[in-house]
Amino acid sequence: MKILITAGPTREYLDPVRFMSNRSTGKMGFAIAEAAVARGHEVTLISGPVILGTPPEVSRIDIETARDMLAAVQKELPEHDALVMCAAVSDFRPKITTCHKLKKSTMPPVIELIANPDILHCIQPEKGNRIFVGFAAETDNIFIEAERKLKEKGLDLIVANDITQVDAGFEVDTNRVTLIHPEQEPEKLPLMSKAALGEKLIEFIESKNKANCTPSDAGSV
Ligand code: CTP
């Protein structure tokens, strides 16, 4: 399969020096990319600014802002069979970005924000038979929130992540998640490495892809 994966944070600039971002390091998305390559898939990885090296055989596209990420996903999606939106996309950006550094003497005390596009929402019409996997990083009402996002974003699976735990979520090598599928009981997974979770998600994509194949496809090469 050809699998498109997004990873890392986005940056939303106020001026050439300052930006809004989040704690994502890209570890989870890069682990999924490695797992996919290890199982023989072709991988395109769209990454926000992270300090990780590109895994072997992965085709990497670096972006900075949510709007850059949207444009890259829209360009790449037609060539891919599955999308894993692991990136922590900034929901807002400063309304005004200046091309000169703001000085503290003139810096406004309040920064006005405007909404960024929701990437999954924007590409929903292009889903077709493609498999879409999302992540939900939550602190409260984890399952309610994750199920809402699963439905609203038209996903085949959402990985619900309680980011209040110290050994799961941002900046660590392990994760403790619950997989939420439409019309199925949530599947609570134990603490595991991000590498092992990456493998599990790729196995899900493979089995979903097999199930999506119509009988008339079954005999084709
Ligand atoms: N996502 C996206 N575009 C955005 C924000 C998020 O495509 N502008 C994707 C993320 O990559 C993730 C899923 O949507 O796969 C859920 O992201 P999350 O940040 O948990 O949820 P939000 O949609 O931002 O909703 P809320 O602010 O209510 O938590």
CSV table of C-alpha atoms and ligand atoms in Angstrom, one decimal:
chain,number,residue,atom,x,y,z
A,1,MET,CA,0.0,0.0,0.0
A,2,LYS,CA,0.9,3.7,-0.3
A,3,ILE,CA,0.5,5.2,3.2
A,4,LEU,CA,0.5,9.0,3.9
A,5,ILE,CA,1.4,9.9,7.5
A,6,THR,CA,1.5,13.3,9.1
A,7,ALA,CA,3.7,13.9,12.2
A,8,GLY,CA,4.9,16.6,14.6
A,9,PRO,CA,3.6,20.0,15.5
A,10,THR,CA,2.8,23.0,13.2
A,11,ARG,CA,4.1,26.5,13.8
A,12,GLU,CA,2.0,29.6,13.5
A,13,TYR,CA,4.2,32.7,13.2
A,14,LEU,CA,3.5,36.1,14.8
A,15,ASP,CA,6.7,37.6,13.4
A,16,PRO,CA,10.0,36.1,12.0
A,17,VAL,CA,11.1,35.2,15.6
A,18,ARG,CA,8.0,34.1,17.4
A,19,PHE,CA,5.4,31.4,16.8
A,20,MET,CA,2.6,29.4,18.5
A,21,SER,CA,3.1,25.7,18.6
A,22,ASN,CA,2.7,22.6,20.8
A,23,ARG,CA,4.6,19.8,22.6
A,24,SER,CA,4.5,17.3,19.8
A,25,THR,CA,7.9,15.8,19.0
A,26,GLY,CA,6.9,13.7,16.0
A,27,LYS,CA,7.9,10.4,17.7
A,28,MET,CA,4.6,8.6,17.2
A,29,GLY,CA,4.2,9.5,13.5
A,30,PHE,CA,7.8,8.6,12.8
A,31,ALA,CA,7.3,5.3,14.6
A,32,ILE,CA,4.2,4.6,12.4
A,33,ALA,CA,6.3,5.4,9.3
A,34,GLU,CA,9.0,3.0,10.3
A,35,ALA,CA,6.5,0.2,11.0
A,36,ALA,CA,4.9,0.7,7.6
A,37,VAL,CA,8.2,0.6,5.7
A,38,ALA,CA,9.2,-2.6,7.7
A,39,ARG,CA,6.0,-4.2,6.4
A,40,GLY,CA,6.8,-3.4,2.8
A,41,HIS,CA,4.6,-0.3,2.3
A,42,GLU,CA,5.6,2.9,0.5
A,43,VAL,CA,5.5,5.8,2.9
A,44,THR,CA,5.2,9.6,2.5
A,45,LEU,CA,5.7,11.4,5.8
A,46,ILE,CA,4.6,15.0,6.0
A,47,SER,CA,6.3,16.5,9.1
A,48,GLY,CA,6.2,19.7,11.1
A,49,PRO,CA,9.5,20.9,12.6
A,50,VAL,CA,11.0,18.1,14.7
A,51,ILE,CA,14.6,17.0,15.5
A,52,LEU,CA,14.2,13.4,14.3
A,53,GLY,CA,16.1,11.9,11.3
A,54,THR,CA,14.1,10.6,8.4
A,55,PRO,CA,13.6,6.8,8.7
A,56,PRO,CA,15.2,4.8,5.8
A,57,GLU,CA,13.1,4.5,2.6
A,58,VAL,CA,10.6,7.1,3.8
A,59,SER,CA,9.8,10.0,1.5
A,60,ARG,CA,9.7,13.1,3.7
A,61,ILE,CA,8.0,16.5,3.1
A,62,ASP,CA,8.8,19.2,5.7
A,63,ILE,CA,6.2,21.9,6.4
A,64,GLU,CA,5.8,24.5,9.1
A,65,THR,CA,2.2,25.8,9.3
A,66,ALA,CA,-1.2,24.1,9.3
A,67,ARG,CA,-2.0,25.6,6.0
A,68,ASP,CA,1.3,24.2,4.5
A,69,MET,CA,0.3,20.8,5.9
A,70,LEU,CA,-3.2,21.1,4.4
A,71,ALA,CA,-1.7,21.9,1.0
A,72,ALA,CA,0.8,19.0,1.2
A,73,VAL,CA,-1.9,16.5,2.3
A,74,GLN,CA,-4.2,17.7,-0.6
A,75,LYS,CA,-1.4,17.2,-3.1
A,76,GLU,CA,-0.3,13.8,-1.8
A,77,LEU,CA,-3.6,12.1,-0.9
A,78,PRO,CA,-4.6,11.1,-4.5
A,79,GLU,CA,-1.5,8.9,-4.7
A,80,HIS,CA,-2.1,7.1,-1.4
A,81,ASP,CA,-4.4,4.3,-0.1
A,82,ALA,CA,-4.4,5.4,3.5
A,83,LEU,CA,-3.8,8.5,5.7
A,84,VAL,CA,-2.7,8.6,9.3
A,85,MET,CA,-3.2,12.1,10.7
A,86,CYS,CA,-0.8,11.9,13.7
A,87,ALA,CA,0.3,15.5,13.5
A,88,ALA,CA,-0.7,17.9,16.3
A,89,VAL,CA,-2.1,20.6,14.0
A,90,SER,CA,-2.5,24.1,15.6
A,91,ASP,CA,-6.1,25.0,15.5
A,92,PHE,CA,-5.4,28.8,15.5
A,93,ARG,CA,-2.9,31.2,14.1
A,94,PRO,CA,-2.2,34.9,14.8
A,95,LYS,CA,-4.5,37.0,12.6
A,96,ILE,CA,-1.6,39.2,11.7
A,97,THR,CA,1.9,38.0,10.9
A,98,THR,CA,4.4,40.7,10.5
A,99,CYS,CA,7.6,40.3,8.3
A,100,HIS,CA,9.6,42.5,10.7
A,101,LYS,CA,10.4,41.6,14.3
A,102,LEU,CA,7.9,43.1,16.8
A,103,LYS,CA,9.6,45.3,19.3
A,104,LYS,CA,8.6,45.1,23.0
A,105,SER,CA,7.9,48.9,23.0
A,106,THR,CA,5.2,48.4,20.3
A,107,MET,CA,4.1,44.8,21.0
A,108,PRO,CA,0.3,44.6,21.4
A,109,PRO,CA,-0.7,43.1,24.8
A,110,VAL,CA,-3.4,41.0,23.2
A,111,ILE,CA,-2.8,38.8,20.1
A,112,GLU,CA,-5.9,38.2,18.0
A,113,LEU,CA,-6.2,34.6,16.7
A,114,ILE,CA,-8.1,33.2,13.8
A,115,ALA,CA,-9.0,29.5,13.1
A,116,ASN,CA,-6.9,27.3,10.9
A,117,PRO,CA,-8.6,24.9,8.5
A,118,ASP,CA,-9.3,21.4,9.9
A,119,ILE,CA,-7.3,19.2,7.5
A,120,LEU,CA,-9.4,16.0,8.0
A,121,HIS,CA,-12.6,18.0,7.4
A,122,CYS,CA,-11.3,19.6,4.3
A,123,ILE,CA,-10.2,16.3,2.7
A,124,GLN,CA,-13.3,14.2,3.7
A,125,PRO,CA,-14.8,14.5,0.2
A,126,GLU,CA,-11.7,12.8,-1.2
A,127,LYS,CA,-11.8,9.8,1.2
A,128,GLY,CA,-13.6,7.3,-1.1
A,129,ASN,CA,-12.2,3.8,-0.2
A,130,ARG,CA,-9.1,5.2,1.5
A,131,ILE,CA,-8.5,4.4,5.1
A,132,PHE,CA,-8.3,7.3,7.4
A,133,VAL,CA,-6.8,7.1,11.0
A,134,GLY,CA,-6.8,10.0,13.4
A,135,PHE,CA,-5.5,10.7,16.9
A,136,ALA,CA,-7.3,12.4,19.7
A,137,ALA,CA,-5.0,13.9,22.4
A,138,GLU,CA,-7.3,14.6,25.4
A,139,THR,CA,-7.2,15.6,29.0
A,140,ASP,CA,-11.0,15.3,29.8
A,141,ASN,CA,-13.9,13.2,28.6
A,142,ILE,CA,-11.5,11.2,26.6
A,143,PHE,CA,-13.9,8.7,25.0
A,144,ILE,CA,-16.8,11.1,24.4
A,145,GLU,CA,-14.4,13.6,22.7
A,146,ALA,CA,-12.6,10.8,20.7
A,147,GLU,CA,-16.0,9.4,19.5
A,148,ARG,CA,-17.2,12.8,18.5
A,149,LYS,CA,-14.0,13.3,16.4
A,150,LEU,CA,-14.3,9.8,14.9
A,151,LYS,CA,-17.8,10.7,13.6
A,152,GLU,CA,-17.3,14.3,12.7
A,153,LYS,CA,-14.0,13.6,10.8
A,154,GLY,CA,-15.3,10.5,9.0
A,155,LEU,CA,-12.5,8.2,10.3
A,156,ASP,CA,-12.1,4.4,10.2
A,157,LEU,CA,-10.2,4.5,13.5
A,158,ILE,CA,-9.3,7.1,16.1
A,159,VAL,CA,-6.5,6.6,18.6
A,160,ALA,CA,-7.5,8.1,21.9
A,161,ASN,CA,-4.7,9.4,24.0
A,162,ASP,CA,-4.9,10.5,27.7
A,163,ILE,CA,-2.1,13.1,27.7
A,164,THR,CA,-2.3,13.7,31.5
A,165,GLN,CA,-0.3,10.4,32.0
A,166,VAL,CA,3.5,10.9,32.3
A,167,ASP,CA,4.3,7.8,30.3
A,168,ALA,CA,2.0,8.4,27.4
A,169,GLY,CA,1.5,11.1,24.8
A,170,PHE,CA,3.9,13.9,24.2
A,171,GLU,CA,7.8,13.7,24.4
A,172,VAL,CA,8.0,10.0,25.6
A,173,ASP,CA,8.8,6.7,23.8
A,174,THR,CA,5.7,4.9,25.1
A,175,ASN,CA,2.0,5.3,24.8
A,176,ARG,CA,-1.2,4.0,26.5
A,177,VAL,CA,-4.1,4.4,24.1
A,178,THR,CA,-7.6,3.2,23.4
A,179,LEU,CA,-8.5,2.4,19.8
A,180,ILE,CA,-12.0,3.5,18.9
A,181,HIS,CA,-13.7,2.1,15.8
A,182,PRO,CA,-17.2,3.0,14.5
A,183,GLU,CA,-19.9,0.6,15.8
A,184,GLN,CA,-17.5,-1.4,17.9
A,185,GLU,CA,-16.5,-1.6,21.6
A,186,PRO,CA,-13.4,0.5,22.3
A,187,GLU,CA,-10.2,-1.5,22.4
A,188,LYS,CA,-8.1,-0.5,25.4
A,189,LEU,CA,-4.4,-1.2,24.9
A,190,PRO,CA,-1.8,-1.6,27.7
A,191,LEU,CA,1.3,0.7,28.0
A,192,MET,CA,3.5,-0.1,24.9
A,193,SER,CA,6.3,1.4,22.9
A,194,LYS,CA,5.4,3.8,20.1
A,195,ALA,CA,7.1,1.3,17.8
A,196,ALA,CA,4.8,-1.5,18.9
A,197,LEU,CA,1.7,0.8,18.6
A,198,GLY,CA,2.9,1.8,15.1
A,199,GLU,CA,3.0,-1.9,14.1
A,200,LYS,CA,-0.5,-2.4,15.5
A,201,LEU,CA,-1.9,0.6,13.5
A,202,ILE,CA,-0.3,-0.7,10.3
A,203,GLU,CA,-1.8,-4.1,10.9
A,204,PHE,CA,-5.2,-2.4,11.3
A,205,ILE,CA,-4.8,-0.5,8.0
A,206,GLU,CA,-3.8,-3.8,6.2
A,207,SER,CA,-6.8,-5.7,7.5
A,208,LYS,CA,-9.2,-2.8,6.8
A,209,ASN,CA,-7.8,-2.6,3.2
A,210,LYS,CA,-8.3,-6.4,2.8
A,211,ALA,CA,-11.9,-6.1,4.0
A,212,ASN,CA,-12.5,-3.1,1.6
A,213,CYS,CA,-11.5,-5.2,-1.4
A,214,THR,CA,-14.6,-6.1,-3.3
A,215,PRO,CA,-15.0,-9.7,-4.6
A,216,SER,CA,-14.2,-8.5,-8.1
A,217,ASP,CA,-10.9,-7.0,-6.9
A,218,ALA,CA,-10.0,-10.2,-5.1
A,219,GLY,CA,-8.4,-12.0,-8.1
A,220,SER,CA,-6.7,-8.9,-9.6
A,221,VAL,CA,-2.9,-8.5,-9.3
B,1,CTP,N1,-6.6,17.7,12.9
B,1,CTP,C1,-6.7,18.1,11.6
B,1,CTP,N2,-6.8,19.5,11.4
B,1,CTP,C2,-6.7,20.4,12.4
B,1,CTP,C3,-6.7,19.9,13.8
B,1,CTP,C4,-6.6,18.5,13.9
B,1,CTP,O1,-6.8,17.4,10.7
B,1,CTP,N3,-6.8,21.7,12.2
B,1,CTP,C5,-6.6,16.2,13.1
B,1,CTP,C6,-5.4,15.7,14.0
B,1,CTP,O2,-4.3,15.4,13.2
B,1,CTP,C7,-6.0,14.5,14.6
B,1,CTP,C8,-7.5,14.8,14.7
B,1,CTP,O3,-7.8,15.8,13.8
B,1,CTP,O4,-5.9,13.3,13.9
B,1,CTP,C9,-8.0,15.3,16.1
B,1,CTP,O5,-7.2,16.4,16.5
B,1,CTP,P1,-7.3,17.1,17.9
B,1,CTP,O6,-6.3,18.2,18.0
B,1,CTP,O7,-7.4,16.0,19.0
B,1,CTP,O8,-8.8,17.6,17.8
B,1,CTP,P2,-9.4,19.0,17.3
B,1,CTP,O9,-10.1,18.7,15.9
B,1,CTP,O10,-8.4,20.1,17.3
B,1,CTP,O11,-10.6,19.3,18.3
B,1,CTP,P3,-10.6,19.9,19.8
B,1,CTP,O12,-9.9,21.2,19.7
B,1,CTP,O13,-12.0,20.0,20.1
B,1,CTP,O14,-9.8,18.9,20.7
